Short mmCIF file of C-alpha atoms (C1' of nucleotides) in Angstrom, two decimals:
data_model
loop_
_atom_site.label_atom_id
_atom_site.label_comp_id
_atom_site.label_asym_id
_atom_site.label_seq_id
_atom_site.Cartn_x
_atom_site.Cartn_y
_atom_site.Cartn_z
CA MET A 1 45.18 -5.51 17.85
CA THR A 2 42.77 -3.38 16.01
CA GLN A 3 44.81 -4.68 13.02
CA GLN A 4 43.83 -8.16 13.95
CA LEU A 5 40.23 -7.36 14.32
CA GLU A 6 40.23 -5.76 10.99
CA ALA A 7 41.85 -8.71 9.43
CA THR A 8 39.36 -10.99 11.01
CA ARG A 9 36.31 -8.80 9.95
CA ARG A 10 34.67 -10.10 6.69
CA THR A 11 34.31 -7.93 3.68
CA PRO A 12 31.28 -5.79 4.42
CA LEU A 13 27.93 -6.92 3.92
CA ASN A 14 25.80 -5.84 0.89
CA ARG A 15 22.39 -6.54 -0.39
CA GLU A 16 23.64 -9.11 -2.88
CA ARG A 17 25.36 -11.15 -0.15
CA VAL A 18 22.47 -11.07 2.16
CA LEU A 19 20.29 -12.21 -0.59
CA ARG A 20 22.47 -15.06 -1.55
CA ALA A 21 22.84 -16.11 2.05
CA ALA A 22 19.10 -15.91 2.46
CA VAL A 23 18.52 -18.10 -0.51
CA GLU A 24 21.15 -20.60 0.69
CA LEU A 25 19.83 -20.70 4.23
CA ALA A 26 16.18 -21.23 3.05
CA ASP A 27 17.47 -24.03 0.85
CA ASP A 28 18.87 -25.71 3.77
CA VAL A 29 16.33 -25.02 6.61
CA GLY A 30 13.19 -24.40 4.55
CA PHE A 31 10.95 -21.34 4.24
CA GLU A 32 9.47 -21.39 7.63
CA SER A 33 12.63 -21.47 9.60
CA LEU A 34 14.23 -18.60 7.58
CA SER A 35 14.30 -15.73 10.15
CA MET A 36 16.20 -12.49 10.20
CA ARG A 37 17.83 -13.58 13.29
CA ARG A 38 18.97 -16.82 11.94
CA LEU A 39 20.17 -15.35 8.75
CA ALA A 40 22.20 -12.72 10.66
CA GLU A 41 23.76 -15.43 12.57
CA GLU A 42 24.71 -17.34 9.51
CA LEU A 43 26.34 -14.06 8.30
CA GLY A 44 28.21 -13.71 11.56
CA VAL A 45 26.48 -10.39 12.22
CA VAL A 46 23.83 -9.03 14.63
CA PRO A 47 20.07 -9.18 13.39
CA MET A 48 19.77 -5.43 13.04
CA ALA A 49 22.76 -5.19 10.70
CA LEU A 50 20.72 -6.73 8.01
CA TYR A 51 18.30 -3.82 8.08
CA LYS A 52 21.08 -1.64 6.56
CA HIS A 53 20.75 -3.73 3.43
CA VAL A 54 17.05 -4.64 3.12
CA ALA A 55 14.14 -2.65 4.56
CA ASN A 56 12.39 -5.52 6.23
CA LYS A 57 11.64 -9.16 5.81
CA GLU A 58 9.13 -8.53 3.08
CA GLU A 59 11.85 -6.81 1.03
CA LEU A 60 14.15 -9.67 1.61
CA LEU A 61 11.70 -12.15 0.24
CA ASP A 62 11.03 -10.03 -2.68
CA GLY A 63 14.74 -10.02 -3.35
CA MET A 64 14.82 -13.78 -3.04
CA VAL A 65 12.13 -14.06 -5.47
CA ALA A 66 13.74 -11.86 -7.84
CA SER A 67 16.94 -13.89 -7.62
CA LEU A 68 14.78 -16.99 -8.35
CA ILE A 69 13.37 -15.52 -11.46
CA GLY A 70 16.98 -14.75 -12.63
CA GLU A 71 17.47 -18.57 -12.68
CA ILE A 72 14.59 -19.04 -15.17
CA ASP A 73 15.70 -19.40 -18.79
CA PRO A 74 14.60 -16.66 -21.16
CA PRO A 75 12.23 -17.67 -23.77
CA VAL A 76 13.60 -19.63 -26.59
CA THR A 77 13.04 -18.03 -30.14
CA HIS A 78 12.14 -19.39 -33.49
CA THR A 79 9.57 -21.82 -32.48
CA ASP A 80 5.72 -21.84 -31.91
CA TRP A 81 4.34 -20.25 -29.04
CA LYS A 82 3.25 -23.53 -27.47
CA SER A 83 6.79 -24.98 -27.10
CA THR A 84 8.22 -21.72 -26.07
CA VAL A 85 5.61 -21.49 -23.27
CA ARG A 86 6.05 -25.09 -22.48
CA LEU A 87 9.84 -24.91 -22.28
CA ARG A 88 9.67 -21.77 -20.14
CA VAL A 89 7.26 -23.11 -17.66
CA LEU A 90 9.39 -26.31 -17.32
CA SER A 91 12.47 -24.08 -16.82
CA ALA A 92 10.64 -22.26 -14.07
CA ARG A 93 9.68 -25.52 -12.65
CA ARG A 94 13.43 -26.76 -12.50
CA ALA A 95 14.35 -23.42 -10.74
CA LEU A 96 11.51 -24.06 -8.29
CA GLN A 97 12.68 -27.44 -7.52
CA ARG A 98 16.15 -26.15 -6.76
CA HIS A 99 14.67 -24.02 -4.17
CA PRO A 100 11.71 -25.72 -2.19
CA TRP A 101 11.09 -22.44 -0.38
CA ALA A 102 10.09 -20.70 -3.56
CA ARG A 103 6.60 -21.79 -3.74
CA GLN A 104 5.78 -20.46 -0.29
CA ALA A 105 7.62 -17.16 -1.06
CA ILE A 106 5.92 -16.49 -4.24
CA GLU A 107 2.58 -17.28 -2.69
CA SER A 108 3.30 -14.99 0.16
CA ARG A 109 4.07 -12.07 -1.85
CA THR A 110 1.29 -9.66 -2.44
CA THR A 111 2.73 -6.62 -4.02
CA LYS A 112 4.45 -7.16 -7.41
CA THR A 113 7.95 -6.27 -7.68
CA ALA A 114 9.69 -5.05 -10.98
CA ALA A 115 11.15 -8.57 -11.31
CA VAL A 116 7.91 -10.18 -11.13
CA LEU A 117 6.08 -7.70 -13.54
CA ASP A 118 9.23 -8.30 -15.89
CA TYR A 119 8.48 -11.98 -15.82
CA MET A 120 4.88 -11.68 -16.36
CA GLU A 121 5.30 -8.98 -19.11
CA SER A 122 7.61 -11.59 -20.92
CA PHE A 123 5.25 -14.25 -20.16
CA ALA A 124 2.40 -12.46 -21.75
CA GLY A 125 4.61 -11.62 -24.58
CA MET A 126 5.00 -15.39 -25.65
CA PHE A 127 1.29 -15.56 -26.18
CA LEU A 128 0.82 -12.16 -27.95
CA ALA A 129 3.89 -13.05 -30.26
CA GLY A 130 2.19 -16.27 -31.10
CA GLY A 131 -0.87 -14.38 -32.30
CA PHE A 132 -3.17 -14.42 -29.29
CA SER A 133 -5.47 -11.65 -28.91
CA ALA A 134 -4.90 -9.59 -25.81
CA ASP A 135 -8.21 -10.60 -24.57
CA LEU A 136 -7.40 -14.37 -24.94
CA THR A 137 -3.94 -13.85 -23.35
CA HIS A 138 -5.41 -12.21 -20.39
CA HIS A 139 -7.55 -15.20 -19.59
CA VAL A 140 -5.08 -17.52 -20.50
CA MET A 141 -2.63 -16.08 -18.08
CA HIS A 142 -5.36 -16.25 -15.31
CA ALA A 143 -5.88 -19.99 -16.11
CA ILE A 144 -2.30 -20.86 -16.17
CA GLY A 145 -1.89 -19.20 -12.81
CA GLY A 146 0.66 -20.61 -10.45
CA ARG A 147 1.79 -23.02 -13.15
CA MET A 148 3.60 -20.32 -14.83
CA TRP A 149 5.78 -20.36 -11.90
CA GLY A 150 6.36 -24.07 -12.36
CA PHE A 151 4.09 -25.18 -9.41
CA THR A 152 0.73 -26.64 -8.89
CA GLN A 153 -1.35 -26.44 -5.91
CA GLU A 154 -0.07 -29.60 -4.21
CA LEU A 155 -2.92 -31.06 -2.23
CA PHE A 156 -1.68 -34.56 -2.26
CA ASP A 157 2.02 -34.42 -1.47
CA ASP A 158 1.48 -35.84 2.00
CA GLN A 159 0.87 -39.54 1.91
CA SER A 160 -0.32 -39.42 5.60
CA GLY A 161 -3.67 -40.55 6.65
CA PRO A 162 -5.66 -38.82 9.30
CA THR A 163 -3.79 -40.68 12.04
CA ALA A 164 -0.35 -39.96 10.92
CA GLU A 165 1.77 -39.57 14.03
CA SER A 166 4.90 -41.45 14.29
CA PRO A 167 7.06 -41.16 11.30
CA ALA A 168 8.76 -44.65 11.48
CA GLU A 169 7.09 -46.24 14.50
CA VAL A 170 4.28 -48.17 12.57
CA PRO A 171 4.05 -51.84 13.54
CA PRO A 172 4.94 -53.75 10.40
CA GLU A 173 1.63 -55.54 9.59
CA ALA A 174 -0.85 -53.18 11.45
CA GLN A 175 -0.38 -51.17 8.13
CA ALA A 176 -2.45 -53.85 6.53
CA ALA A 177 -5.20 -53.27 9.07
CA MET A 178 -5.06 -49.53 8.38
CA MET A 179 -5.21 -50.19 4.76
CA GLN A 180 -8.25 -52.22 5.27
CA GLN A 181 -9.76 -49.38 7.12
CA MET A 182 -8.86 -46.93 4.44
CA ALA A 183 -10.43 -49.08 1.76
CA GLU A 184 -13.74 -49.08 3.74
CA ARG A 185 -13.85 -45.33 4.41
CA TYR A 186 -12.10 -44.05 1.37
CA PRO A 187 -12.79 -46.60 -1.42
CA ASN A 188 -12.28 -44.10 -4.13
CA ILE A 189 -9.16 -42.44 -2.89
CA VAL A 190 -7.67 -46.05 -2.45
CA ALA A 191 -8.81 -46.82 -6.05
CA ILE A 192 -7.09 -43.88 -7.61
CA ALA A 193 -4.08 -44.21 -5.64
CA THR A 194 -3.49 -47.92 -6.26
CA GLY A 195 -4.96 -47.76 -9.58
CA THR A 196 -1.85 -45.99 -10.59
CA ALA A 197 0.58 -48.19 -8.85
CA HIS A 198 1.60 -49.77 -12.24
CA ASP A 199 4.31 -51.78 -10.61
CA GLY A 200 1.88 -53.67 -8.52
CA SER A 201 3.16 -52.15 -5.27
CA SER A 202 -0.20 -51.35 -3.43
CA VAL A 203 1.16 -48.99 -0.78
CA VAL A 204 -1.17 -46.14 -0.38
CA GLY A 205 1.40 -43.38 -0.25
CA HIS A 206 3.57 -44.73 -3.00
CA GLY A 207 3.86 -41.28 -4.27
CA CYS A 208 3.21 -40.36 -7.69
CA ASP A 209 5.17 -38.90 -10.57
CA ASP A 210 5.05 -35.19 -9.73
CA GLN A 211 6.53 -34.35 -13.02
CA PHE A 212 4.14 -36.32 -15.08
CA GLU A 213 1.25 -34.62 -13.12
CA PHE A 214 2.48 -31.34 -13.75
CA GLU A 215 2.97 -31.77 -17.49
CA PHE A 216 -0.45 -33.51 -17.73
CA ALA A 217 -2.19 -30.48 -16.41
CA LEU A 218 0.01 -28.10 -18.30
CA ASP A 219 -0.57 -29.83 -21.52
CA LEU A 220 -4.28 -29.91 -20.94
CA LEU A 221 -4.23 -26.26 -20.59
CA LEU A 222 -1.96 -25.60 -23.49
CA ASP A 223 -4.16 -27.84 -25.79
CA GLY A 224 -7.12 -25.88 -24.41
CA PHE A 225 -5.60 -22.50 -25.32
CA GLU A 226 -4.56 -23.69 -28.77
CA ARG A 227 -8.08 -24.82 -29.50
CA LEU A 228 -9.73 -21.53 -28.38
CA HIS A 229 -6.86 -19.54 -30.22
CA GLU A 230 -7.73 -21.34 -33.46
CA GLN A 231 -11.45 -20.99 -33.32
CA GLY A 232 -10.95 -17.23 -32.66
CA TRP A 233 -12.25 -17.29 -29.08
CA SER A 234 -13.22 -13.86 -27.47
CA SER A 235 -14.49 -13.28 -24.07
CA ARG A 236 -17.39 -11.25 -25.53
CA GLN A 237 -18.47 -14.10 -27.58
CA ALA A 238 -18.09 -16.55 -24.64
CA LYS A 239 -20.15 -14.40 -22.47
CA LEU A 240 -22.86 -14.21 -25.13
CA ASP A 241 -22.86 -18.04 -25.65
CA ARG A 242 -23.32 -18.55 -21.91
CA ARG A 243 -26.89 -17.31 -21.92
CA MET B 1 -21.72 -13.01 45.94
CA THR B 2 -20.39 -16.37 44.48
CA GLN B 3 -23.85 -16.54 43.11
CA GLN B 4 -23.39 -13.24 41.22
CA LEU B 5 -20.20 -14.55 39.85
CA GLU B 6 -21.83 -17.63 38.72
CA ALA B 7 -24.64 -15.67 37.02
CA THR B 8 -22.10 -13.59 35.26
CA ARG B 9 -20.04 -16.54 33.99
CA ARG B 10 -20.92 -17.39 30.48
CA THR B 11 -21.84 -20.77 29.45
CA PRO B 12 -18.71 -22.94 29.43
CA LEU B 13 -16.72 -22.98 26.28
CA ASN B 14 -16.68 -26.06 23.98
CA ARG B 15 -14.95 -26.97 20.87
CA GLU B 16 -17.89 -25.82 18.71
CA ARG B 17 -18.08 -22.53 20.21
CA VAL B 18 -14.33 -21.95 20.00
CA LEU B 19 -14.41 -23.04 16.14
CA ARG B 20 -17.30 -20.84 15.41
CA ALA B 21 -15.66 -17.83 16.95
CA ALA B 22 -12.42 -18.50 15.27
CA VAL B 23 -14.19 -18.51 11.94
CA GLU B 24 -15.96 -15.31 12.83
CA LEU B 25 -12.83 -13.58 13.88
CA ALA B 26 -10.87 -14.74 10.85
CA ASP B 27 -13.78 -13.41 8.78
CA ASP B 28 -13.46 -10.11 10.34
CA VAL B 29 -9.83 -9.70 10.85
CA GLY B 30 -8.21 -11.89 8.27
CA PHE B 31 -6.19 -14.97 8.46
CA GLU B 32 -2.69 -13.36 9.48
CA SER B 33 -4.45 -11.43 12.39
CA LEU B 34 -6.13 -14.65 13.82
CA SER B 35 -4.12 -15.47 16.86
CA MET B 36 -4.92 -17.69 19.90
CA ARG B 37 -4.66 -14.64 22.12
CA ARG B 38 -6.94 -12.47 20.10
CA LEU B 39 -9.35 -15.32 19.84
CA ALA B 40 -9.23 -15.86 23.55
CA GLU B 41 -9.94 -12.26 24.13
CA GLU B 42 -12.87 -12.34 21.82
CA LEU B 43 -14.33 -15.18 23.84
CA GLY B 44 -13.57 -13.28 27.15
CA VAL B 45 -11.16 -15.90 28.25
CA VAL B 46 -7.52 -16.28 29.04
CA PRO B 47 -5.37 -17.60 26.06
CA MET B 48 -4.54 -20.87 27.66
CA ALA B 49 -8.21 -21.64 28.09
CA LEU B 50 -8.51 -22.32 24.45
CA TYR B 51 -6.05 -25.32 24.96
CA LYS B 52 -8.61 -27.25 26.89
CA HIS B 53 -10.68 -27.46 23.60
CA VAL B 54 -8.16 -27.62 20.81
CA ALA B 55 -4.77 -29.06 21.11
CA ASN B 56 -2.97 -26.20 19.43
CA LYS B 57 -3.39 -23.72 16.70
CA GLU B 58 -2.78 -26.31 14.01
CA GLU B 59 -5.93 -28.29 15.18
CA LEU B 60 -7.86 -25.00 15.25
CA LEU B 61 -7.15 -24.27 11.69
CA ASP B 62 -8.03 -27.92 10.82
CA GLY B 63 -11.29 -27.45 12.62
CA MET B 64 -12.01 -24.27 10.72
CA VAL B 65 -11.29 -25.94 7.43
CA ALA B 66 -13.54 -28.73 8.38
CA SER B 67 -16.33 -26.29 9.18
CA LEU B 68 -15.85 -24.63 5.84
CA ILE B 69 -16.16 -28.08 4.25
CA GLY B 70 -19.47 -28.35 5.87
CA GLU B 71 -20.70 -25.38 4.06
CA ILE B 72 -19.95 -26.87 0.66
CA ASP B 73 -23.11 -28.34 -0.91
CA PRO B 74 -23.09 -32.12 -1.54
CA PRO B 75 -23.08 -33.25 -5.08
CA VAL B 76 -26.22 -33.05 -6.96
CA THR B 77 -27.35 -36.34 -8.36
CA HIS B 78 -28.98 -37.42 -11.66
CA THR B 79 -26.85 -35.46 -13.97
CA ASP B 80 -23.64 -36.20 -15.84
CA TRP B 81 -20.26 -35.90 -14.15
CA LYS B 82 -19.37 -32.61 -15.80
CA SER B 83 -22.34 -30.58 -14.45
CA THR B 84 -22.08 -32.41 -11.02
CA VAL B 85 -18.26 -31.38 -10.75
CA ARG B 86 -18.87 -27.95 -11.96
CA LEU B 87 -21.72 -27.29 -9.47
CA ARG B 88 -19.82 -28.58 -6.61
CA VAL B 89 -16.78 -26.52 -7.47
CA LEU B 90 -18.82 -23.63 -7.86
CA SER B 91 -20.47 -24.28 -4.42
CA ALA B 92 -17.00 -24.61 -2.84
CA ARG B 93 -16.02 -21.23 -4.45
CA ARG B 94 -18.95 -19.56 -2.86
CA ALA B 95 -18.20 -20.90 0.45
CA LEU B 96 -14.51 -19.68 -0.01
CA GLN B 97 -15.79 -16.26 -0.87
CA ARG B 98 -17.78 -16.04 2.29
CA HIS B 99 -14.62 -16.81 4.13
CA PRO B 100 -11.47 -14.91 2.77
CA TRP B 101 -9.21 -16.63 5.07
CA ALA B 102 -10.14 -20.00 3.82
CA ARG B 103 -7.49 -20.05 0.91
CA GLN B 104 -4.62 -19.44 3.11
CA ALA B 105 -5.92 -21.73 5.74
CA ILE B 106 -6.24 -24.67 3.18
CA GLU B 107 -2.91 -23.93 1.83
CA SER B 108 -1.27 -23.97 5.05
CA ARG B 109 -2.51 -27.41 6.03
CA THR B 110 -0.13 -30.14 5.56
CA THR B 111 -1.76 -33.29 7.16
CA LYS B 112 -5.05 -34.24 5.83
CA THR B 113 -7.88 -34.45 8.30
CA ALA B 114 -10.79 -36.84 8.07
CA ALA B 115 -13.04 -33.82 6.80
CA VAL B 116 -10.65 -33.22 3.91
CA LEU B 117 -10.27 -36.72 2.99
CA ASP B 118 -14.01 -37.26 2.95
CA TYR B 119 -14.27 -34.21 0.78
CA MET B 120 -11.65 -35.66 -1.66
CA GLU B 121 -13.20 -39.05 -1.49
CA SER B 122 -16.51 -37.66 -2.48
CA PHE B 123 -14.93 -35.47 -5.12
CA ALA B 124 -13.18 -38.53 -6.69
CA GLY B 125 -16.34 -40.23 -6.59
CA MET B 126 -18.04 -37.87 -9.02
CA PHE B 127 -15.39 -38.69 -11.77
CA LEU B 128 -15.38 -42.51 -10.94
CA ALA B 129 -19.31 -42.45 -11.12
CA GLY B 130 -19.03 -40.63 -14.43
CA GLY B 131 -17.17 -43.65 -15.90
CA PHE B 132 -13.69 -42.24 -15.61
CA SER B 133 -10.92 -44.85 -14.94
CA ALA B 134 -9.16 -44.62 -11.49
CA ASP B 135 -6.08 -43.71 -13.61
CA LEU B 136 -7.71 -40.76 -15.34
CA THR B 137 -9.49 -39.65 -12.01
CA HIS B 138 -6.10 -39.59 -10.33
CA HIS B 139 -4.50 -37.37 -12.86
CA VAL B 140 -7.60 -35.24 -13.31
CA MET B 141 -7.76 -34.52 -9.50
CA HIS B 142 -4.04 -33.44 -9.74
CA ALA B 143 -4.83 -31.18 -12.65
CA ILE B 144 -7.83 -29.54 -10.97
CA GLY B 145 -5.78 -28.95 -8.03
CA GLY B 146 -6.71 -25.97 -5.79
CA ARG B 147 -9.70 -25.36 -8.01
CA MET B 148 -11.57 -28.28 -6.35
CA TRP B 149 -11.65 -25.85 -3.39
CA GLY B 150 -12.92 -23.00 -5.47
CA PHE B 151 -9.82 -21.01 -5.80
CA THR B 152 -7.06 -20.11 -8.30
CA GLN B 153 -3.57 -19.14 -7.69
CA GLU B 154 -4.42 -15.44 -7.72
CA LEU B 155 -1.31 -13.87 -9.07
CA PHE B 156 -3.16 -10.66 -10.27
CA ASP B 157 -5.53 -9.60 -7.54
CA ASP B 158 -3.30 -6.64 -6.70
CA GLN B 159 -3.63 -3.84 -9.22
CA SER B 160 -0.53 -2.14 -7.67
CA GLY B 161 2.43 -1.35 -9.70
CA PRO B 162 5.82 -1.64 -8.27
CA THR B 163 5.62 1.72 -6.74
CA ALA B 164 2.51 1.46 -4.70
CA GLU B 165 2.82 3.15 -1.37
CA SER B 166 0.25 5.48 -0.52
CA PRO B 167 -3.20 4.03 -0.77
CA ALA B 168 -5.10 7.23 -1.69
CA GLU B 169 -2.51 9.87 -1.95
CA VAL B 170 -1.95 9.77 -5.68
CA PRO B 171 -1.74 13.07 -7.39
CA PRO B 172 -4.82 13.07 -9.78
CA GLU B 173 -2.96 13.52 -13.17
CA ALA B 174 0.40 12.03 -12.24
CA GLN B 175 -1.52 8.69 -12.58
CA ALA B 176 -1.26 9.41 -16.49
CA ALA B 177 2.37 9.84 -16.24
CA MET B 178 2.89 6.61 -14.34
CA MET B 179 0.45 4.91 -17.05
CA GLN B 180 2.87 6.30 -19.56
CA GLN B 181 5.81 4.72 -18.03
CA MET B 182 3.81 1.53 -17.38
CA ALA B 183 3.08 1.42 -21.27
CA GLU B 184 6.63 1.80 -21.95
CA ARG B 185 8.12 -0.89 -19.69
CA TYR B 186 5.16 -3.25 -19.70
CA PRO B 187 3.52 -2.90 -23.13
CA ASN B 188 2.12 -6.49 -22.95
CA ILE B 189 0.62 -6.18 -19.53
CA VAL B 190 -0.97 -2.94 -20.37
CA ALA B 191 -2.34 -4.48 -23.70
CA ILE B 192 -3.86 -7.50 -21.88
CA ALA B 193 -5.18 -5.22 -19.23
CA THR B 194 -6.77 -2.65 -21.25
CA GLY B 195 -7.77 -5.09 -23.92
CA THR B 196 -10.39 -6.48 -21.85
CA ALA B 197 -11.78 -3.09 -20.53
CA HIS B 198 -14.53 -3.54 -23.11
CA ASP B 199 -16.25 -0.50 -21.73
CA GLY B 200 -13.45 1.80 -22.95
CA SER B 201 -12.32 2.65 -19.56
CA SER B 202 -8.61 2.23 -19.77
CA VAL B 203 -7.52 2.35 -16.13
CA VAL B 204 -4.95 -0.19 -15.46
CA GLY B 205 -6.26 -1.64 -12.21
CA HIS B 206 -9.85 -1.83 -13.41
CA GLY B 207 -9.98 -5.24 -11.79
CA CYS B 208 -11.31 -8.21 -13.85
CA ASP B 209 -14.29 -10.33 -13.52
CA ASP B 210 -12.82 -13.14 -11.00
CA GLN B 211 -15.82 -15.18 -11.36
CA PHE B 212 -15.26 -15.32 -15.19
CA GLU B 213 -11.60 -16.17 -14.98
CA PHE B 214 -12.48 -18.88 -12.61
CA GLU B 215 -15.00 -20.49 -14.79
CA PHE B 216 -12.79 -19.91 -17.91
CA ALA B 217 -10.05 -22.14 -16.52
CA LEU B 218 -12.48 -24.53 -14.81
CA ASP B 219 -14.33 -25.23 -18.02
CA LEU B 220 -11.22 -25.27 -20.11
CA LEU B 221 -10.09 -28.16 -17.64
CA LEU B 222 -13.40 -30.01 -17.70
CA ASP B 223 -13.57 -29.92 -21.47
CA GLY B 224 -10.03 -31.26 -21.55
CA PHE B 225 -11.14 -34.13 -19.18
CA GLU B 226 -14.04 -34.85 -21.19
CA ARG B 227 -11.95 -35.14 -24.34
CA LEU B 228 -9.57 -37.53 -22.69
CA HIS B 229 -12.30 -39.67 -21.15
CA GLU B 230 -14.05 -39.86 -24.52
CA GLN B 231 -10.96 -41.14 -26.21
CA GLY B 232 -10.10 -43.65 -23.45
CA TRP B 233 -6.93 -42.00 -22.26
CA SER B 234 -4.56 -43.89 -19.97
CA SER B 235 -1.35 -42.76 -18.45
CA ARG B 236 0.37 -45.85 -19.75
CA GLN B 237 -0.49 -44.90 -23.27
CA ALA B 238 0.27 -41.19 -22.81
CA LYS B 239 3.71 -42.03 -21.47
CA LEU B 240 4.33 -44.36 -24.48
CA ASP B 241 3.17 -41.50 -26.88
CA ARG B 242 5.61 -39.20 -25.32
CA ARG B 243 8.63 -40.85 -26.68
"C1'" DT C 1 42.18 17.51 11.45
"C1'" DT C 2 37.76 17.24 10.94
"C1'" DG C 3 33.52 15.65 10.16
"C1'" DA C 4 30.17 13.31 7.31
"C1'" DC C 5 28.52 8.91 6.21
"C1'" DA C 6 27.97 3.93 5.94
"C1'" DA C 7 28.16 -0.28 8.41
"C1'" DG C 8 27.36 -2.76 12.39
"C1'" DT C 9 26.05 -2.98 17.66
"C1'" DG C 10 23.04 -3.37 22.00
"C1'" DT C 11 19.09 -2.93 24.16
"C1'" DA C 12 14.40 -2.94 24.24
"C1'" DC C 13 9.54 -3.63 22.99
"C1'" DC C 14 5.63 -6.13 21.63
"C1'" DG C 15 3.14 -10.17 19.82
"C1'" DC C 16 3.15 -14.77 19.19
"C1'" DG C 17 2.36 -20.17 20.56
"C1'" DT C 18 2.33 -22.79 24.28
"C1'" DA C 19 4.42 -25.51 28.76
"C1'" DC C 20 3.23 -26.00 33.59
"C1'" DA C 21 1.44 -25.46 38.15
"C1'" DC C 22 -2.39 -23.99 39.97
"C1'" DC C 23 -7.22 -22.93 41.45
"C1'" DT C 24 -12.26 -23.75 41.63
"C1'" DA C 25 -16.85 -25.41 40.89
"C1'" DC C 26 -19.32 -29.33 40.19
"C1'" DC C 27 -20.29 -34.37 40.14
"C1'" DG C 28 -21.22 -39.04 41.65
"C1'" DT C 29 -19.94 -42.02 45.42
"C1'" DT C 30 -19.66 -43.46 50.02
"C1'" DA D 1 -22.78 -34.75 54.94
"C1'" DA D 2 -18.07 -35.51 53.55
"C1'" DC D 3 -14.84 -36.60 49.86
"C1'" DG D 4 -12.14 -36.93 45.94
"C1'" DG D 5 -12.01 -36.89 41.06
"C1'" DT D 6 -12.50 -34.18 37.06
"C1'" DA D 7 -13.41 -30.49 33.60
"C1'" DG D 8 -12.80 -25.90 32.65
"C1'" DG D 9 -10.35 -21.68 33.42
"C1'" DT D 10 -6.13 -19.01 35.35
"C1'" DG D 11 -1.39 -16.99 36.01
"C1'" DT D 12 3.14 -16.97 35.04
"C1'" DA D 13 6.75 -17.72 32.32
"C1'" DC D 14 9.74 -19.09 28.37
"C1'" DG D 15 11.69 -18.61 23.90
"C1'" DC D 16 11.20 -16.95 19.45
"C1'" DG D 17 9.95 -13.70 15.88
"C1'" DG D 18 10.33 -8.68 13.81
"C1'" DT D 19 12.06 -4.37 14.31
"C1'" DA D 20 12.48 0.75 16.48
"C1'" DC D 21 15.88 3.53 18.21
"C1'" DA D 22 20.10 5.33 19.93
"C1'" DC D 23 24.87 4.20 19.82
"C1'" DT D 24 29.74 3.16 18.15
"C1'" DT D 25 33.24 2.53 14.82
"C1'" DG D 26 35.92 2.52 10.61
"C1'" DT D 27 36.74 5.00 6.24
"C1'" DC D 28 37.41 8.58 3.21
"C1'" DA D 29 36.96 13.44 1.22
"C1'" DA D 30 37.68 18.16 2.17
#
DNA sequence: TTGACAAGTGTACCGCGTACACCTACCGTT
DNA sequence: AACGGTAGGTGTACGCGGTACACTTGTCAA
């Protein structure tokens, strides 16, 4: 009968499996619903068992981020820095979109793990290899910020107005009235929202092309970097120019 | 004796006072340590009493953000859009720096309150008033993202390496050895970190000029916006150009 | 056979947000 | 003067979260 139990028993856990399960679970239920207890349950194990493989939840999250970094393509070679950076960022973005929890996870991390440092190291390398000064590279990395991970501060993703309660319970034509009110109180927002509804559909929350928005900002920055690089920008000079 | 009790009793709470106390508490103890229970304690009241003035913690945070927005200067008038936007953003940044919890609070909010919508409305207005098309304004607002609140994704603020444990317990000259290791594993990071230590001090975590980094990226974006605006950029054209 | 060690368990603690029933002082009305 | 509603504050309790600590159990080397 111990035999049976042994047969039933899964192959023992290990850090790898815990991390994989955590990623899967977060993919399914979202970042905020990922708990040690829930993860343990998913693995058919008691919560405290996890602590034999990760020190605490922080470390679990660090591990998840590391695994995410593993999904980002290495930089391509034999092109200019701009394409290299661009492709890498877009690869990061793809990884991020496969794992909706990743943005929150990255933002929640404070201490940099080796995996993160490695990624940043390699990222800086793309600029330096492109002939950027260490100085410019430094500031450029700051400027690109979260976009180096493939995300933007999304301040728009919700199409909900201030009075968004019921998800599908909106009276069909009452929407027009609300739209009316919106247009009065928020003319500019309505303008920029509908101004881009090229297909004529004038719903407020028509949702915009995230990918386009992302690339718009990314290219704006890359073009700016290029210009500074070409004109031999240095922070010392910039600071002198300021006065 | 009931007299005495009445005399002792504070003036009754109200939403205002709750919000003010919450802001103060968060200023002191940080975003993650702000709890309903702690706030209640601070107000000399039982936790559930707060729920007579705010519906739940979400609403409390919304209120805090609203109060923060109240600290941002209104847009200046009679200048070009660029200065107007720039000054406003820098004002937002100042507000944010007075309240270290604000970044996390803003990022944590999903539904937009009236206060937030008002701010965004007015923000969009600065571009539109400057002659920007609704189209360009839309994308520009996306691009500026969190910077419109005065913050950047800070991916650097920690100067800690991967082995940062004890805060002050670092053997004095062992730091040099660690530096050595750093330089081997992370040559690029070390280069861009020390490359900007203009004063010759080569400490890794010398900390950089946050304000400068912020303005660097902000101006890069504003210059980019200006260029696009001048050349009559439209998203339709941009999409056509892409192919 | 032993005994060390790694993996998993069970119990427990504290902090969190908040539902719900209750109390109590104050108010305008009758 | 008596009354009932109401706003503000209370007390108790629940479920969930992370995780400390002491324990069993299964495995393998000596």
